[in-house]
Coordinates of C-alpha atoms and ligand atoms in Angstrom, one line a residue:
M1222 CA 3.9 -20.1 25.7
S1223 CA 1.4 -20.4 28.7
K1224 CA -2.0 -20.9 27.9
E1225 CA -3.6 -19.9 31.5
I1226 CA -5.3 -16.7 31.9
K1227 CA -5.7 -15.8 35.7
R1228 CA -9.0 -14.7 36.0
P1229 CA -11.4 -13.0 33.9
L1230 CA -11.0 -9.1 33.5
S1231 CA -13.8 -6.9 33.6
N1232 CA -14.4 -4.6 30.7
K1233 CA -13.3 -1.5 32.9
E1234 CA -10.0 -3.3 33.8
R1235 CA -9.3 -4.1 30.1
I1236 CA -9.9 -0.3 28.9
N1237 CA -7.6 0.9 31.5
L1238 CA -4.7 -1.7 30.7
P1239 CA -1.9 0.2 29.0
H1240 CA -1.2 0.1 25.5
Q1241 CA 1.9 -2.1 24.7
I1242 CA 4.3 -0.1 22.5
M1243 CA 6.2 -2.2 20.0
P1244 CA 10.0 -1.7 20.4
L1245 CA 11.8 0.1 17.4
R1246 CA 15.5 0.3 16.6
Q1247 CA 17.2 3.3 17.6
A1248 CA 17.2 6.3 14.8
W1249 CA 20.9 6.8 14.8
E1250 CA 21.5 2.7 14.1
R1251 CA 18.4 2.4 11.8
V1252 CA 19.8 5.1 9.4
N1253 CA 22.7 3.1 8.7
N1254 CA 20.9 0.2 7.0
F1255 CA 17.7 -1.1 5.6
A1256 CA 16.7 -3.6 8.4
E1257 CA 13.2 -3.2 9.5
V1258 CA 12.7 -0.7 12.0
P1259 CA 9.9 -2.5 14.1
L1260 CA 10.9 -5.4 16.2
G1261 CA 7.6 -6.6 16.9
Y1262 CA 5.7 -7.7 20.0
S1263 CA 7.1 -10.4 22.3
D1264 CA 4.7 -13.3 23.3
E1265 CA 4.0 -11.4 26.7
Q1266 CA 3.3 -8.2 25.1
A1267 CA 0.8 -9.5 22.5
V1268 CA -1.0 -11.2 25.2
A1269 CA -1.0 -8.1 27.3
E1270 CA -2.3 -5.9 24.1
A1271 CA -5.1 -8.4 23.4
Q1272 CA -6.4 -8.3 26.6
R1273 CA -7.2 -4.7 26.1
C1274 CA -9.8 -5.8 23.7
L1275 CA -13.5 -5.6 24.8
Q1276 CA -14.5 -8.1 22.2
C1277 CA -17.7 -6.0 21.1
R1278 CA -20.7 -7.5 20.2
K1279 CA -21.1 -5.3 17.3
P1280 CA -17.3 -4.7 16.6
H1281 CA -16.9 -1.3 14.6
C1282 CA -13.2 -2.5 14.0
V1283 CA -14.7 -5.5 11.6
E1284 CA -16.9 -3.0 9.7
A1285 CA -13.8 -0.6 9.1
C1286 CA -11.7 -3.2 7.8
P1287 CA -11.9 -3.4 3.9
V1288 CA -11.4 -7.3 4.0
G1289 CA -13.8 -7.9 6.8
I1290 CA -11.3 -9.7 9.2
D1291 CA -12.7 -11.0 12.5
I1292 CA -10.7 -8.8 14.8
P1293 CA -11.8 -9.7 18.0
G1294 CA -11.9 -13.4 17.1
F1295 CA -8.3 -13.6 16.3
I1296 CA -7.5 -11.2 19.2
K1297 CA -9.4 -13.7 21.5
L1298 CA -7.0 -16.4 20.2
I1299 CA -3.8 -14.2 21.0
E1300 CA -5.3 -13.6 24.6
Q1301 CA -5.7 -17.5 24.9
G1302 CA -2.2 -18.0 23.9
D1303 CA -2.8 -19.6 20.6
P1304 CA -1.1 -17.3 17.8
A1305 CA -1.1 -20.0 15.3
A1306 CA -5.1 -20.0 15.4
A1307 CA -4.9 -16.5 15.2
A1308 CA -3.1 -16.2 12.2
S1309 CA -5.5 -18.8 10.5
K1310 CA -8.2 -16.8 11.7
I1311 CA -7.1 -13.8 9.7
R1312 CA -6.4 -16.1 6.8
E1313 CA -10.0 -16.7 6.3
T1314 CA -10.3 -13.4 4.8
N1315 CA -6.8 -11.7 4.3
F1316 CA -4.2 -13.5 2.2
L1317 CA -1.4 -11.2 3.3
P1318 CA -1.3 -11.0 6.9
A1319 CA 2.2 -10.3 7.6
A1320 CA 2.1 -7.5 5.0
C1321 CA -0.9 -5.8 6.3
G1322 CA 0.1 -6.0 9.7
R1323 CA 3.2 -4.1 8.9
V1324 CA 1.6 -1.4 6.2
C1325 CA -2.0 -1.0 6.8
P1326 CA -3.0 2.3 7.8
Q1327 CA -5.0 1.1 10.9
D1328 CA -5.1 4.5 12.4
K1329 CA -7.4 5.2 9.9
Q1330 CA -9.5 2.4 9.6
C1331 CA -10.1 -0.3 12.5
Q1332 CA -7.9 1.2 15.0
A1333 CA -9.8 4.8 14.5
V1334 CA -13.0 3.2 15.3
C1335 CA -11.9 0.8 18.1
V1336 CA -14.2 1.8 21.3
V1337 CA -11.3 1.5 23.4
G1338 CA -10.0 4.4 21.7
R1339 CA -12.7 6.7 23.2
K1340 CA -11.0 6.6 26.8
N1341 CA -7.7 5.1 26.0
L1342 CA -5.3 4.0 23.2
P1343 CA -6.9 1.9 20.8
V1344 CA -6.3 -1.6 20.7
G1345 CA -3.2 -2.3 18.4
I1346 CA -4.9 -4.5 15.8
G1347 CA -2.1 -4.2 13.4
S1348 CA 0.6 -4.9 15.7
L1349 CA -1.5 -8.0 16.9
E1350 CA -2.1 -9.1 13.4
R1351 CA 1.7 -8.8 12.9
Y1352 CA 2.6 -10.8 15.7
A1353 CA 0.2 -13.6 14.7
A1354 CA 1.3 -13.7 11.1
D1355 CA 5.1 -13.4 12.3
Y1356 CA 4.8 -16.5 14.7
E1357 CA 2.8 -18.5 11.7
R1358 CA 5.9 -17.8 9.4
E1359 CA 8.5 -18.6 12.0
H1360 CA 6.9 -21.7 13.3
H1361 CA 5.8 -22.8 10.1
T1362 CA 1.9 -23.3 11.3
L1363 CA 0.4 -22.4 7.7
T1364 CA -2.3 -25.0 6.9
P1365 CA -2.9 -24.6 3.1
P1366 CA -6.6 -24.2 2.2
A1367 CA -8.4 -27.3 0.2
I1368 CA -8.7 -26.6 -3.3
A1369 CA -12.0 -26.8 -5.1
P1370 CA -11.9 -29.6 -8.1
S1371 CA -10.8 -28.2 -11.3
T1372 CA -13.6 -26.5 -13.1
G1373 CA -11.5 -26.6 -16.3
K1374 CA -11.9 -22.6 -16.4
R1375 CA -8.7 -20.6 -17.0
V1376 CA -8.3 -16.9 -15.8
A1377 CA -5.3 -14.5 -16.6
I1378 CA -4.2 -12.3 -13.9
I1379 CA -2.5 -9.1 -15.1
G1380 CA -0.4 -7.3 -12.3
S1381 CA 1.1 -9.2 -9.4
G1382 CA 0.5 -6.6 -6.6
P1383 CA -1.8 -7.2 -3.4
A1384 CA -5.0 -6.8 -6.0
G1385 CA -3.6 -9.6 -8.4
L1386 CA -2.3 -11.9 -5.9
S1387 CA -5.5 -11.4 -3.5
A1388 CA -7.4 -12.3 -6.9
A1389 CA -5.0 -15.1 -7.9
Y1390 CA -5.8 -16.8 -4.5
E1391 CA -9.3 -16.6 -4.4
L1392 CA -9.7 -18.1 -7.8
R1393 CA -7.0 -20.7 -7.6
V1394 CA -8.8 -22.1 -4.1
K1395 CA -12.3 -22.3 -6.3
G1396 CA -10.6 -24.7 -8.5
H1397 CA -9.8 -22.3 -11.6
E1398 CA -6.4 -22.3 -13.3
V1399 CA -4.9 -19.0 -12.8
V1400 CA -1.7 -17.5 -14.6
V1401 CA -0.6 -14.3 -13.4
F1402 CA 1.2 -11.9 -16.0
E1403 CA 3.8 -9.4 -14.6
A1404 CA 5.8 -6.8 -16.1
F1405 CA 8.7 -6.8 -13.8
H1406 CA 10.9 -9.6 -12.9
R1407 CA 9.7 -10.1 -9.5
A1408 CA 6.2 -10.4 -8.4
G1409 CA 4.7 -8.2 -5.4
G1410 CA 4.1 -4.8 -7.2
V1411 CA 4.4 -1.8 -4.7
M1412 CA 5.2 -4.1 -2.1
V1413 CA 8.4 -5.1 -3.6
Y1414 CA 9.1 -2.2 -5.9
G1415 CA 7.7 0.9 -3.8
I1416 CA 7.9 0.2 0.0
P1417 CA 11.3 -0.2 1.3
R1418 CA 12.7 -3.3 3.3
F1419 CA 12.9 -1.4 6.5
R1420 CA 9.2 -1.3 6.6
L1421 CA 8.3 -4.5 4.5
P1422 CA 11.0 -7.3 4.3
L1423 CA 11.4 -8.6 0.8
E1424 CA 11.4 -12.3 2.0
I1425 CA 7.8 -11.8 3.5
I1426 CA 6.2 -11.2 -0.1
D1427 CA 8.7 -13.9 -1.5
E1428 CA 7.2 -16.2 0.8
D1429 CA 3.6 -15.3 0.1
I1430 CA 4.4 -15.8 -3.5
A1431 CA 6.0 -19.2 -3.0
Y1432 CA 2.9 -20.2 -1.0
L1433 CA 0.7 -19.3 -4.2
E1434 CA 2.8 -21.2 -6.3
S1435 CA 2.8 -24.1 -4.1
L1436 CA -1.1 -24.0 -4.6
G1437 CA -0.6 -24.0 -8.5
V1438 CA -0.8 -20.5 -9.4
Q1439 CA 1.6 -19.7 -12.4
F1440 CA 3.6 -16.6 -12.7
V1441 CA 4.9 -15.5 -16.2
Y1442 CA 7.6 -12.5 -15.6
N1443 CA 8.8 -9.8 -17.9
M1444 CA 5.2 -9.8 -19.6
V1445 CA 3.7 -6.6 -20.4
I1446 CA 0.1 -7.0 -21.4
G1447 CA -1.0 -4.5 -24.1
N1448 CA 2.5 -4.4 -25.4
I1449 CA 3.3 -8.1 -26.0
L1450 CA -0.2 -9.7 -25.7
T1451 CA -3.3 -7.7 -25.8
L1452 CA -6.6 -8.5 -23.6
D1453 CA -8.0 -9.9 -26.9
D1454 CA -4.9 -12.3 -27.5
L1455 CA -5.5 -13.7 -23.8
L1456 CA -9.2 -14.3 -24.5
E1457 CA -9.1 -15.7 -28.1
Q1458 CA -5.6 -17.0 -28.7
E1459 CA -4.4 -17.9 -25.0
G1460 CA -7.4 -19.8 -24.0
F1461 CA -8.2 -17.9 -21.1
D1462 CA -12.1 -17.7 -19.9
A1463 CA -11.9 -14.4 -17.9
V1464 CA -9.3 -11.5 -17.2
F1465 CA -8.3 -9.7 -14.0
I1466 CA -6.7 -6.0 -14.4
G1467 CA -4.6 -5.3 -11.2
T1468 CA -1.9 -2.9 -13.0
G1469 CA -2.2 -0.5 -10.3
A1470 CA -1.1 3.3 -10.6
G1471 CA 2.4 3.6 -11.3
L1472 CA 2.3 6.5 -13.7
P1473 CA 4.2 9.3 -11.5
N1474 CA 2.7 12.9 -11.4
M1475 CA 5.3 15.5 -11.9
L1476 CA 5.9 19.3 -11.3
T1477 CA 5.8 21.3 -14.6
I1478 CA 8.1 24.0 -13.4
P1479 CA 11.7 25.1 -15.1
G1480 CA 14.3 22.5 -14.4
T1481 CA 11.8 19.4 -14.1
N1482 CA 13.5 17.8 -16.9
A1483 CA 17.1 18.2 -15.6
N1484 CA 19.5 15.4 -14.8
G1485 CA 19.1 14.3 -11.3
V1486 CA 15.3 14.8 -11.1
Y1487 CA 13.6 11.8 -10.5
S1488 CA 9.8 10.5 -9.7
A1489 CA 9.7 8.8 -6.5
N1490 CA 8.6 5.7 -8.5
E1491 CA 11.7 5.8 -10.4
Y1492 CA 13.9 6.5 -7.3
L1493 CA 12.4 3.6 -5.3
T1494 CA 12.2 1.2 -8.2
R1495 CA 15.9 1.5 -8.7
I1496 CA 16.8 0.9 -5.3
N1497 CA 14.2 -1.7 -4.1
L1498 CA 13.7 -3.6 -7.1
M1499 CA 16.9 -3.3 -9.3
E1500 CA 19.1 -2.9 -6.3
A1501 CA 20.9 0.1 -7.8
D1502 CA 22.5 1.1 -4.3
K1503 CA 25.0 -1.9 -5.1
F1504 CA 25.9 -0.7 -8.6
P1505 CA 28.1 -2.2 -10.3
E1506 CA 27.4 -5.2 -8.7
Y1507 CA 23.7 -5.0 -9.9
S1508 CA 23.4 -3.3 -13.5
T1509 CA 21.3 -0.6 -12.7
P1510 CA 23.0 2.8 -11.5
L1511 CA 21.6 5.4 -9.4
F1512 CA 23.3 9.1 -9.1
Q1513 CA 23.9 9.0 -5.2
G1514 CA 23.2 12.8 -4.3
K1515 CA 24.9 14.3 -1.5
K1516 CA 21.9 16.5 -0.9
V1517 CA 18.2 15.1 -1.7
A1518 CA 15.4 17.4 -2.1
V1519 CA 12.1 15.6 -1.9
I1520 CA 8.8 17.4 -2.8
G1521 CA 5.7 16.2 -1.0
A1522 CA 4.7 14.8 2.3
G1523 CA 2.9 11.7 1.8
N1524 CA 3.7 8.1 2.6
T1525 CA 5.7 7.7 -0.4
A1526 CA 7.7 10.8 0.2
M1527 CA 8.3 9.4 3.8
D1528 CA 9.6 6.1 2.3
V1529 CA 12.1 8.5 -0.3
L1530 CA 13.2 10.7 2.5
R1531 CA 14.1 7.6 4.8
T1532 CA 15.6 5.6 2.0
A1533 CA 17.9 8.6 0.9
K1534 CA 19.0 9.0 4.5
R1535 CA 20.1 5.4 4.6
L1536 CA 22.2 6.0 1.3
G1537 CA 24.1 8.5 3.1
S1538 CA 22.7 11.8 1.8
E1539 CA 21.6 14.9 3.6
V1540 CA 17.8 15.0 2.9
T1541 CA 15.3 17.7 3.1
C1542 CA 11.5 17.5 2.7
Y1543 CA 9.4 20.6 0.9
Y1544 CA 6.0 20.6 1.3
R1545 CA 3.5 23.5 0.5
R1546 CA 1.1 23.0 3.3
S1547 CA 2.2 22.7 7.0
E1548 CA 3.1 19.6 8.8
N1549 CA -0.6 19.5 10.2
E1550 CA -1.7 18.8 6.8
A1551 CA 0.9 16.3 5.6
P1552 CA -1.0 13.4 4.1
A1553 CA 1.6 10.6 5.4
R1554 CA 0.4 8.3 8.2
S1555 CA 1.4 9.8 11.6
E1556 CA 3.7 6.8 12.5
E1557 CA 5.8 7.3 8.9
L1558 CA 5.7 10.8 9.6
E1559 CA 7.3 10.3 13.1
H1560 CA 9.6 7.7 12.1
A1561 CA 11.0 10.0 9.3
K1562 CA 11.3 12.9 11.9
E1563 CA 13.2 10.8 14.3
E1564 CA 15.8 10.2 11.5
F1565 CA 17.3 13.3 11.0
I1566 CA 15.6 14.8 8.1
N1567 CA 15.2 18.5 7.2
W1568 CA 11.9 19.9 7.0
R1569 CA 10.8 22.6 4.9
W1570 CA 7.0 23.2 5.5
L1571 CA 5.0 25.9 3.5
S1572 CA 7.4 25.9 0.9
N1573 CA 6.4 25.6 -2.8
P1574 CA 9.2 24.8 -5.2
V1575 CA 9.0 26.9 -8.2
E1576 CA 12.2 26.2 -9.9
F1577 CA 15.0 23.7 -10.1
I1578 CA 18.2 25.8 -10.9
V1579 CA 20.7 23.5 -13.0
D1580 CA 24.4 23.8 -13.9
E1581 CA 25.9 24.2 -17.4
N1582 CA 25.6 20.3 -17.8
N1583 CA 21.9 20.6 -16.9
F1584 CA 22.4 18.9 -13.7
V1585 CA 20.1 20.0 -10.9
K1586 CA 22.3 22.4 -8.5
Q1587 CA 19.6 24.3 -6.3
I1588 CA 16.0 24.4 -5.5
K1589 CA 14.1 27.6 -5.5
C1590 CA 11.2 27.8 -3.7
E1591 CA 8.0 30.3 -2.4
K1592 CA 7.2 30.7 0.9
M1593 CA 3.5 29.8 1.3
V1594 CA 0.7 30.8 4.0
L1595 CA -2.2 28.9 4.9
S1596 CA -5.7 30.4 4.0
E1597 CA -8.8 30.3 6.5
P1598 CA -10.6 26.9 6.3
D1599 CA -12.8 26.4 3.4
E1600 CA -16.0 24.6 3.6
S1601 CA -14.7 21.1 3.8
G1602 CA -12.4 22.5 6.8
R1603 CA -9.2 22.5 4.2
R1604 CA -6.7 25.2 4.4
S1605 CA -5.2 25.7 1.1
P1606 CA -1.6 27.2 0.5
Q1607 CA -1.4 30.7 -0.6
P1608 CA 1.6 32.5 -2.1
T1609 CA 3.5 35.2 -0.1
G1610 CA 5.8 36.6 -2.9
E1611 CA 9.0 35.6 -0.8
F1612 CA 11.3 33.1 -1.9
F1613 CA 14.3 31.2 -1.1
V1614 CA 16.9 29.1 -2.9
E1615 CA 18.8 25.9 -1.3
D1616 CA 21.6 23.7 -2.7
C1617 CA 20.5 20.1 -3.9
D1618 CA 22.1 17.7 -6.5
T1619 CA 19.1 15.3 -6.5
V1620 CA 15.4 16.0 -6.6
V1621 CA 12.7 13.4 -6.1
M1622 CA 9.0 14.1 -6.8
S1623 CA 6.4 12.3 -4.6
L1624 CA 3.2 13.8 -5.9
G1625 CA 1.0 10.9 -6.2
C1626 CA 0.6 8.5 -9.4
S1627 CA -1.8 7.9 -11.8
V1628 CA -3.4 4.9 -13.3
N1629 CA -0.9 2.7 -15.5
P1630 CA -2.3 3.4 -19.2
I1631 CA -0.9 0.7 -21.1
I1632 CA -3.9 -1.7 -21.2
P1633 CA -6.7 0.9 -21.8
S1634 CA -4.8 2.7 -24.4
T1635 CA -4.4 -0.9 -26.4
D1636 CA -8.4 -1.8 -25.7
K1637 CA -10.8 1.0 -26.4
E1638 CA -13.5 -1.4 -25.2
V1639 CA -12.1 -0.9 -21.4
R1640 CA -13.7 2.5 -20.5
I1641 CA -11.8 5.1 -18.4
N1642 CA -12.8 8.1 -16.7
K1643 CA -11.2 11.4 -17.5
W1644 CA -8.3 10.8 -15.2
G1645 CA -7.3 7.2 -17.0
V1646 CA -8.9 5.3 -14.0
I1647 CA -10.8 2.1 -15.2
M1648 CA -14.5 2.3 -14.9
V1649 CA -16.2 -0.9 -13.3
D1650 CA -19.5 -1.8 -11.9
V1651 CA -18.8 -1.2 -8.1
E1652 CA -20.7 -4.2 -7.1
T1653 CA -18.8 -6.9 -9.4
C1654 CA -15.6 -4.9 -10.5
Q1655 CA -16.7 -5.9 -13.9
T1656 CA -15.3 -3.6 -16.7
S1657 CA -17.2 -2.5 -19.9
K1658 CA -15.2 -5.3 -21.7
K1659 CA -16.9 -9.0 -21.8
G1660 CA -15.1 -11.0 -19.4
V1661 CA -12.7 -8.4 -18.1
F1662 CA -12.6 -7.5 -14.4
A1663 CA -10.3 -5.1 -12.3
G1664 CA -9.6 -3.8 -8.9
G1665 CA -6.7 -2.3 -7.0
D1666 CA -5.1 1.1 -7.8
A1667 CA -6.3 0.7 -11.5
I1668 CA -9.7 1.3 -10.3
T1669 CA -9.0 4.1 -7.7
G1670 CA -5.8 5.6 -8.2
G1671 CA -3.1 5.5 -6.0
S1672 CA -4.7 3.9 -2.5
T1673 CA -4.0 1.3 -0.2
V1674 CA -2.9 -2.4 0.0
I1675 CA -6.1 -3.5 1.9
L1676 CA -8.4 -1.6 -0.2
A1677 CA -6.7 -3.3 -3.5
M1678 CA -7.3 -6.8 -1.8
G1679 CA -10.9 -5.9 -0.8
Q1680 CA -11.8 -5.0 -4.4
A1681 CA -9.9 -7.9 -5.7
K1682 CA -12.0 -10.3 -3.4
T1683 CA -15.1 -8.5 -4.9
A1684 CA -13.8 -9.2 -8.6
A1685 CA -12.8 -12.7 -7.9
A1686 CA -16.3 -13.6 -6.5
A1687 CA -17.8 -12.1 -9.5
I1688 CA -15.3 -13.8 -11.8
D1689 CA -16.1 -17.1 -10.1
K1690 CA -19.9 -16.4 -10.7
Y1691 CA -19.3 -15.3 -14.2
L1692 CA -17.1 -18.6 -15.2
R1693 CA -20.2 -20.5 -13.7
G1694 CA -22.6 -18.6 -15.9
E1695 CA -24.4 -16.9 -12.8
L1696 CA -23.5 -13.5 -13.4
R1697 CA -25.9 -10.9 -14.7
E1698 CA -25.0 -10.1 -18.4
D1699 CA -25.5 -6.2 -17.9
P1700 CA -22.7 -4.8 -16.1
R1701 CA -23.5 -1.4 -14.6
V1702 CA -20.3 0.4 -15.5
P1703 CA -20.5 4.2 -15.4
T1704 CA -20.2 6.2 -18.6
D1705 CA -20.1 10.0 -17.1
P1706 CA -16.1 10.5 -17.7
N1707 CA -16.2 12.7 -14.6
F1708 CA -17.2 9.7 -12.4
Y1709 CA -14.6 8.9 -9.7
V1710 CA -14.5 5.8 -7.6
K1711 CA -14.2 8.1 -4.3
D1712 CA -17.7 8.8 -4.5
W1713 CA -18.4 5.1 -4.3
Q1714 CA -19.0 3.2 -1.0
L1715 CA -16.8 0.2 -1.9
N1716 CA -17.3 -3.5 -0.5
N1717 CA -20.8 -2.8 0.8
G1718 CA -19.9 -0.5 3.4
H1719 CA -16.6 -2.1 4.3
A1720 CA -14.4 0.7 3.2
K1721 CA -16.1 3.4 5.3
N1722 CA -13.0 4.9 6.7
G1723 CA -10.9 4.2 4.0
K1724 CA -12.7 5.6 1.5
Q1725 CA -10.9 6.6 -1.7
K1726 CA -9.7 10.1 -2.1
K1727 CA -7.6 11.3 -5.4
V1728 CA -4.1 11.9 -4.0
T1729 CA -3.3 15.6 -3.9
A1730 CA 0.2 16.7 -3.0
Ligands
FAD3282 C1 6.3 4.0 -2.2 C2 4.8 3.7 -1.6 C3 4.5 3.6 -0.5 C4 3.6 2.8 -0.2 N1 3.1 2.3 1.1 C5 1.8 2.0 1.6 C6 1.6 1.8 2.6 O1 2.4 2.0 3.7 N2 0.4 1.2 3.0 C7 -0.5 1.0 2.2 O2 -1.5 0.5 2.4 N3 -0.2 1.3 1.1 C8 0.8 1.8 0.7 N4 1.2 2.2 -0.6 C9 0.1 2.1 -1.7 C10 -0.1 0.4 -2.1 O3 1.2 -0.1 -2.1 C11 -0.9 0.2 -3.4 O4 -2.2 0.9 -3.0 C12 -1.3 -1.0 -3.7 O5 0.0 -1.6 -4.0 C13 -2.2 -1.3 -4.9 O6 -2.0 -2.5 -5.4 P1 -2.4 -3.1 -6.8 O7 -2.3 -4.4 -6.8 O8 -3.5 -2.3 -7.1 O9 -1.2 -2.4 -7.8 P2 0.6 -2.4 -7.7 O10 0.9 -2.6 -6.2 O11 0.8 -1.4 -8.2 O12 0.7 -3.9 -8.6 C14 0.6 -3.6 -10.0 C15 1.4 -4.4 -10.7 O13 1.1 -4.6 -11.9 C16 2.3 -4.7 -12.7 N5 1.9 -4.1 -14.5 C17 1.7 -3.0 -14.2 N6 1.1 -2.9 -16.0 C18 1.1 -4.0 -16.2 C19 1.0 -4.6 -17.6 N7 0.7 -3.7 -18.5 N8 1.3 -5.9 -17.7 C20 1.8 -6.9 -16.7 N9 1.8 -6.2 -15.5 C21 2.0 -5.0 -15.0 C22 3.2 -3.7 -12.1 O14 4.6 -4.1 -12.4 C23 2.9 -4.0 -10.7 O15 3.7 -5.0 -10.2 C24 2.4 2.6 -1.3 C25 2.6 3.0 -2.5 C26 3.6 3.5 -2.9 C27 4.1 3.9 -4.3
SF4_3283 S1 -13.6 -2.4 18.4 FE1 -11.5 -2.4 19.6 S2 -12.5 -3.4 21.6 FE2 -14.1 -3.8 20.1 S3 -13.8 -5.7 19.3 FE3 -12.7 -4.1 17.9 S4 -10.4 -4.0 18.6 FE4 -12.0 -5.2 20.3

């Protein structure tokens, strides 16, 4: 690739350069398979997009990134024709660049505050991150970090989602022995069991796991901490000096309406896990079955709902989304909603399910909904759905509820020293991610409820830095863990303000 830039561009010229649109597979083609939908930038597109960055002296984009990536720094390197160096720059603060370049909600974080966005479309930071990370993968340019001399300390990481993996990386680089305990037979958390292949190919996560293993991190699979070993077992019998809990929020919220327990009614987590992790769509080649519905009703309109809708479509079903608010209030990222809309999904906005009607064998056969209208905006500007008393019924043979998730309860329920709030979220000292149990730290969805990959990683980095201090005897002894059971992490400003635009919200469907 040429490293020549013809002449310096003025800021005015940069602002007026057109945004480079990443090519996508055509909808009619992509609904037939699980191949990745966006195809990535070409070298020329990446340089052209990088030229749009003004290299701000006080870059708001960096402040809005939960892990503080040097965004202008890596974009400059792409502009100079050096994507390998750009990838190294991203890796200084982000251990999962290929995943984050694909799934981070940049439109709500770094790109939302990009100054170019005031006059034109913001710089495509996520697409450029993906480009650099893919270049590194395809050209094998990754240089492993220097591992500090062994400290002789051992850390147990519970859960191998983005929080657990980031904590493992940070702690291993600092010279600690790290063992990751994972309940499933495969590492990656939601990135492998929730997010479908057409958004995040499995091999990307597998490469990240292999990389961690090459650095000396050990993985123990099929190990449910809390059931098989407790926190005390890890600290007292197994010889660990500290523990990080990154067990996520995998407990699905369900509607409590007639028919919820019928055959054919799934939570989004179960539906996606069966397909993504257990390969149920290939039954009987793989042992987990999945009832292959002809008409699938998906309840909710968040990112997870978009994943379910698009997955069910790829399995050949007719798919309909039911949501009690209007499209304007749909919590899904605009890009995910657009992709789903292109893929021949049916939409029932302002439709609140009130019953799943079953046949004589208790299989769901229809969905009954009440039509809703939106109220005037309240003080917060939010319009709430109001019932109209009008109902409609439609046929379906599968229902998938995608109504958010709560924190996995196994560990707090088996160790009462780990304090939780009234929603079951693990309480931590926000500056150190220490829990109320000595030597135990937590991060990711376990301390926020369902959130994002990058926020989970940001908290894991905070926790890892504190664990390192703890192991060196440099951490304060009195963690400030909230005691008010109503305290919710959404009120906190995590990561010293880095998460300004990704502030946690409790998921409401
Ligand atoms: C379908 C879906 C799509 C999503 N899409 C996006 C997206 O596009 N962009 C984005 O940023 N975020 C997305 N998210 C949210 C994001 O994936 C999560 O916020 C993130 O994965 C949280 O990371 P985590 O490490 O805290 O937990 P998780 O990723 O949930 O990982 C937790 C891990 O802990 C394991 N575990 C749980 N309990 C135990 C135990 N007792 N012992 C051992 N192991 C245990 C679990 O098996 C799991 O592997 C999505 C979520 C879902 C469900
Ligand atoms: S805010 Fe936009 S223009 Fe400024 S450095 Fe960040 S990406 Fe570049």
